[in-house]
PDB file of C-alpha atoms in Angstrom:
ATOM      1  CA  UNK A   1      46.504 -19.053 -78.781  1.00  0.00           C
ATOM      2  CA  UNK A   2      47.325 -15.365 -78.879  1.00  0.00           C
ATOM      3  CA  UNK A   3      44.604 -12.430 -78.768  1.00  0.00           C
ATOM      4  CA  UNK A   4      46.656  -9.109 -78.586  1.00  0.00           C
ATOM      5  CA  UNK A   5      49.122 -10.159 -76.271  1.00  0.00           C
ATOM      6  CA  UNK A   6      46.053 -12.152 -73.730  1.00  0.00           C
ATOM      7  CA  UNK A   7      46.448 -16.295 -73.545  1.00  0.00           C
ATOM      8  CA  UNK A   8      43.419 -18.269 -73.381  1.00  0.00           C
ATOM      9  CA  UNK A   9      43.348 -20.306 -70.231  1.00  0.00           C
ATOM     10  CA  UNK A  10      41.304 -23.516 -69.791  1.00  0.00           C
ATOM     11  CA  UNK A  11      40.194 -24.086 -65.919  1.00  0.00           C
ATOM     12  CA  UNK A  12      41.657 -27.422 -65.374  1.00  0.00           C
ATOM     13  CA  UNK A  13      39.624 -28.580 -62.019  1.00  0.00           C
ATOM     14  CA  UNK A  14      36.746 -30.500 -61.979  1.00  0.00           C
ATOM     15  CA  UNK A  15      33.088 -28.808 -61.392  1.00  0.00           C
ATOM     16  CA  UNK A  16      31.992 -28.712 -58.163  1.00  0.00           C
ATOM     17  CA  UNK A  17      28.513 -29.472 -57.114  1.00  0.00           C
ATOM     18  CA  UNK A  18      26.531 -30.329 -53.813  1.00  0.00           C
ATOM     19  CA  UNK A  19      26.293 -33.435 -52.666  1.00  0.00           C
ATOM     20  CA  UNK A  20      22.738 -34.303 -50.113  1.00  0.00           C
ATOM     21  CA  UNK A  21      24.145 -36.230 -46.942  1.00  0.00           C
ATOM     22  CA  UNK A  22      21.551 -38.539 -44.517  1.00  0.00           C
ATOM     23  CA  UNK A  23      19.825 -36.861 -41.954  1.00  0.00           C
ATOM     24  CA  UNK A  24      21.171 -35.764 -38.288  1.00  0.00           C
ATOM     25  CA  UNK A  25      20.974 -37.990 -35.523  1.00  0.00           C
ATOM     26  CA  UNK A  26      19.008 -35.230 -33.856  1.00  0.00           C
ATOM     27  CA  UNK A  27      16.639 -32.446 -35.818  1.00  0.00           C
ATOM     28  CA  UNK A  28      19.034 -28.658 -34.317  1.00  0.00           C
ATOM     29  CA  UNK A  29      18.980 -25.604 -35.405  1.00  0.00           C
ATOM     30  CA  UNK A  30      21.947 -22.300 -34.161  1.00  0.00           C
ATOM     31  CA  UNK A  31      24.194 -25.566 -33.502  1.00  0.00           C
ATOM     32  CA  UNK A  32      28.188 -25.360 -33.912  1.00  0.00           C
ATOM     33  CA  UNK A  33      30.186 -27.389 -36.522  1.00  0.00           C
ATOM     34  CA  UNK A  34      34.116 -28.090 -36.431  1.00  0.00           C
ATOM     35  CA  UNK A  35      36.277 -30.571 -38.373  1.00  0.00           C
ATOM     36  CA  UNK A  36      37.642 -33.053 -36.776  1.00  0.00           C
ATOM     37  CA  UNK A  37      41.988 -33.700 -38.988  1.00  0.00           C
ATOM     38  CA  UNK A  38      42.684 -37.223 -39.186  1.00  0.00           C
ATOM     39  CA  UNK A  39      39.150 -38.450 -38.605  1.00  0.00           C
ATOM     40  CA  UNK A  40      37.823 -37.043 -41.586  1.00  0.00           C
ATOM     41  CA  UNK A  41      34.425 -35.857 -39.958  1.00  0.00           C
ATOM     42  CA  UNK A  42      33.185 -33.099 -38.804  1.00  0.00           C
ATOM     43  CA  UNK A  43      31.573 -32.701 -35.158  1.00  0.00           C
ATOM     44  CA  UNK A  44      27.854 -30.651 -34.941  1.00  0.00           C
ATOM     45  CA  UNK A  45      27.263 -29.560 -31.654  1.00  0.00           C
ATOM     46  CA  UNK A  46      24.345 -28.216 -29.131  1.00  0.00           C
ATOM     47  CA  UNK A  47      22.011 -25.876 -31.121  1.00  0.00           C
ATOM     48  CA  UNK A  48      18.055 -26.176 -30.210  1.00  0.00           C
ATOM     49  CA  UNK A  49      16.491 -29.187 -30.533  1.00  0.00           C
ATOM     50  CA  UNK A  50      12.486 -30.482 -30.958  1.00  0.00           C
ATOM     51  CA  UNK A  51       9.881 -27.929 -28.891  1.00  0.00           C
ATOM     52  CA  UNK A  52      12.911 -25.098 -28.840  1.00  0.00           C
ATOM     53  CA  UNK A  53      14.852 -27.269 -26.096  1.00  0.00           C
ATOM     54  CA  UNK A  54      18.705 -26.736 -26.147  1.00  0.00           C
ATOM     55  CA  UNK A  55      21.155 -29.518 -26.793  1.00  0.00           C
ATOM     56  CA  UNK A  56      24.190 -31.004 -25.306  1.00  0.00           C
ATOM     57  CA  UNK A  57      24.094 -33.740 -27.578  1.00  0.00           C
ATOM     58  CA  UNK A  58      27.226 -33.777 -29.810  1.00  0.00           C
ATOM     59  CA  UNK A  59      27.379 -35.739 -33.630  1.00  0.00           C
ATOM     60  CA  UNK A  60      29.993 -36.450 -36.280  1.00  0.00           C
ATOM     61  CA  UNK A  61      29.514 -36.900 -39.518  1.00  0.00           C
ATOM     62  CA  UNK A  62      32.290 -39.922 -41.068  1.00  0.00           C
ATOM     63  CA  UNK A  63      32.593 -41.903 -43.892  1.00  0.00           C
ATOM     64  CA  UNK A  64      31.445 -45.573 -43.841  1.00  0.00           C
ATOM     65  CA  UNK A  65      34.178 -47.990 -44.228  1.00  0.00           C
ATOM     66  CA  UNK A  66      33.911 -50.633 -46.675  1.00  0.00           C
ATOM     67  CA  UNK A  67      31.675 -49.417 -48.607  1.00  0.00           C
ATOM     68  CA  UNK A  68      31.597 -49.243 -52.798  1.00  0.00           C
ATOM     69  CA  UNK A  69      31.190 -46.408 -55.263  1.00  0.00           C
ATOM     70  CA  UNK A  70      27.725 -45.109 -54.389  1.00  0.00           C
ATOM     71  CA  UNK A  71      25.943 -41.764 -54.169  1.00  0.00           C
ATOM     72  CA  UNK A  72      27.311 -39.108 -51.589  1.00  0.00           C
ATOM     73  CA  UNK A  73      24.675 -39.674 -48.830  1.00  0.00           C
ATOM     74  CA  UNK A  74      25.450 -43.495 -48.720  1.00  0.00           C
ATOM     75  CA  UNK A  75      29.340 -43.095 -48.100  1.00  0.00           C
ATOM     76  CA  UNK A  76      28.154 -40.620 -45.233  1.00  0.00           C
ATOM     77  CA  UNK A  77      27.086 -41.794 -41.388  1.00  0.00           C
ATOM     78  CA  UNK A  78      26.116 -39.706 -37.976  1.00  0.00           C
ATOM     79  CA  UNK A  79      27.542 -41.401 -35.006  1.00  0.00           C
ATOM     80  CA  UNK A  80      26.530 -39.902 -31.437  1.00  0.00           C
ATOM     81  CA  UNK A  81      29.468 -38.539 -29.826  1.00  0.00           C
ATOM     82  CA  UNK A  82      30.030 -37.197 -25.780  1.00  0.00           C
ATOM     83  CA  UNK A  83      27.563 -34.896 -24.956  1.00  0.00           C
ATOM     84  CA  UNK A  84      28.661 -31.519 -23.138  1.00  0.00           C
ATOM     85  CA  UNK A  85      28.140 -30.804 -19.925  1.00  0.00           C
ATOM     86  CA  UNK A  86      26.167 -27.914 -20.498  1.00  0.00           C
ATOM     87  CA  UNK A  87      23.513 -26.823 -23.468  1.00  0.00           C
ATOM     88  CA  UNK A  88      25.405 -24.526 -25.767  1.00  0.00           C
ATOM     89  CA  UNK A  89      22.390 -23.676 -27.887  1.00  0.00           C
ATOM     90  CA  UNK A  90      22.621 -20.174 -29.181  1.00  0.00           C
ATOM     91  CA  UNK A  91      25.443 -19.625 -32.061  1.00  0.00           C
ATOM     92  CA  UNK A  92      28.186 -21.170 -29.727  1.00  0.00           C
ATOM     93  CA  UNK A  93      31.717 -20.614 -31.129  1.00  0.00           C
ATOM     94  CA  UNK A  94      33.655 -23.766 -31.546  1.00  0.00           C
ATOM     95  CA  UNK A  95      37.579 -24.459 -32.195  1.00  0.00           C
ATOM     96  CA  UNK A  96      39.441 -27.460 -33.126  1.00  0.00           C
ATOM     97  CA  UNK A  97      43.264 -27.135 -31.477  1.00  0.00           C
ATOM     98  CA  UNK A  98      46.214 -29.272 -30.522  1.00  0.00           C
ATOM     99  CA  UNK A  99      43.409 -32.260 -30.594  1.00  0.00           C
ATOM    100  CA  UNK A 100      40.857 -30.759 -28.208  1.00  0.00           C
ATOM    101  CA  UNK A 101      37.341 -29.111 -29.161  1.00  0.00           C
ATOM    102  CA  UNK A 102      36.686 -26.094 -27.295  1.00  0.00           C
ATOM    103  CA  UNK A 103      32.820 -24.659 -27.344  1.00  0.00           C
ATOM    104  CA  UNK A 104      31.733 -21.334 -25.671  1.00  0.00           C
ATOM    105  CA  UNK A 105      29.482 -19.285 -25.717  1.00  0.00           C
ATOM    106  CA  UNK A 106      25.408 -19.681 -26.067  1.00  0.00           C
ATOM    107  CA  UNK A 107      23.826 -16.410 -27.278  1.00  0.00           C
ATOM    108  CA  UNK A 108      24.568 -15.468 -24.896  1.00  0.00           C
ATOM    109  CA  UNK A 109      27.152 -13.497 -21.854  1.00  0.00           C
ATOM    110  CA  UNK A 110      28.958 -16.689 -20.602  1.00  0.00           C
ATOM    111  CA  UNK A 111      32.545 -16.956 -18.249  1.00  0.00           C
ATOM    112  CA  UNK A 112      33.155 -20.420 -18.730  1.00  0.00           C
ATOM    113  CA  UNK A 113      33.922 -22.631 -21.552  1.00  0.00           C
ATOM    114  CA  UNK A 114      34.133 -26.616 -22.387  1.00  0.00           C
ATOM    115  CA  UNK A 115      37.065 -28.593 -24.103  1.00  0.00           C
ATOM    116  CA  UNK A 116      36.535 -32.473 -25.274  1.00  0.00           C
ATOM    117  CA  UNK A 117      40.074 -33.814 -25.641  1.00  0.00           C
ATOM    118  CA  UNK A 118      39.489 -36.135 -29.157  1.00  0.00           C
ATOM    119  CA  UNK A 119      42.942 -37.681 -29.009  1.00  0.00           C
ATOM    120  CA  UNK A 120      41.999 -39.345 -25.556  1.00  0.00           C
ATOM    121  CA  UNK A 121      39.081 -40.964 -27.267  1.00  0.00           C
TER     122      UNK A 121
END
């Protein structure tokens, strides 16, 4: 349908809406996140934990396998993953590239950085 020269147009994608996921392995706050192609996760890393104490720890978030239809947060899992070597808990930058994850940074001047190689496993 016409309206001086304009056509109506219908948005043809289905609404979006956010879904609640189960809770982190580990409570963190100024932590990292980075998706992980092929896995179908995403990796949350260092941040500040319980008592403001940094974090190597490393999680991903994947779906469960096998599972039914069933609300968002039951498809959803946290699996621990290798920690770091070193805390990164201060807004640390994080990259996924070629299959590696590289983290740097911590809030704050650092000359080093880490890499965990996923496709080795």
């Amino acid at each position: 349908m016409s309206l001086g020269g304009l056509k109506r147009v219908k948005e043809l994608l289905p609404p979006s809406r956010w879904s609640l996921l189960p809770p982190m392995i580990e409570e963190r706050s100024r932590c990292a996140a980075v998706n992980i192609p092929g896995s179908g996760g995403v990796l949350v890393i260092g941040g500040i934990g319980k008592k403001s104490l940094p974090l190597r720890s490393t999680e991903l978030l994947t779906r469960r396998f096998g599972k039914g239809r069933s609300r968002a947060g039951k498809k959803w899992q946290w699996l621990p993953c290798t920690p770091m070597n070193k805390e990164h808990r201060g807004d640390p930058l994080t990259v996924y590239f070629q299959g590696r994850v590289y983290v740097v940074g911590c809030g704050e001047y650092v000359e080093s950085m880490e890499m965990l190689d996923v496709e080795a496993g």
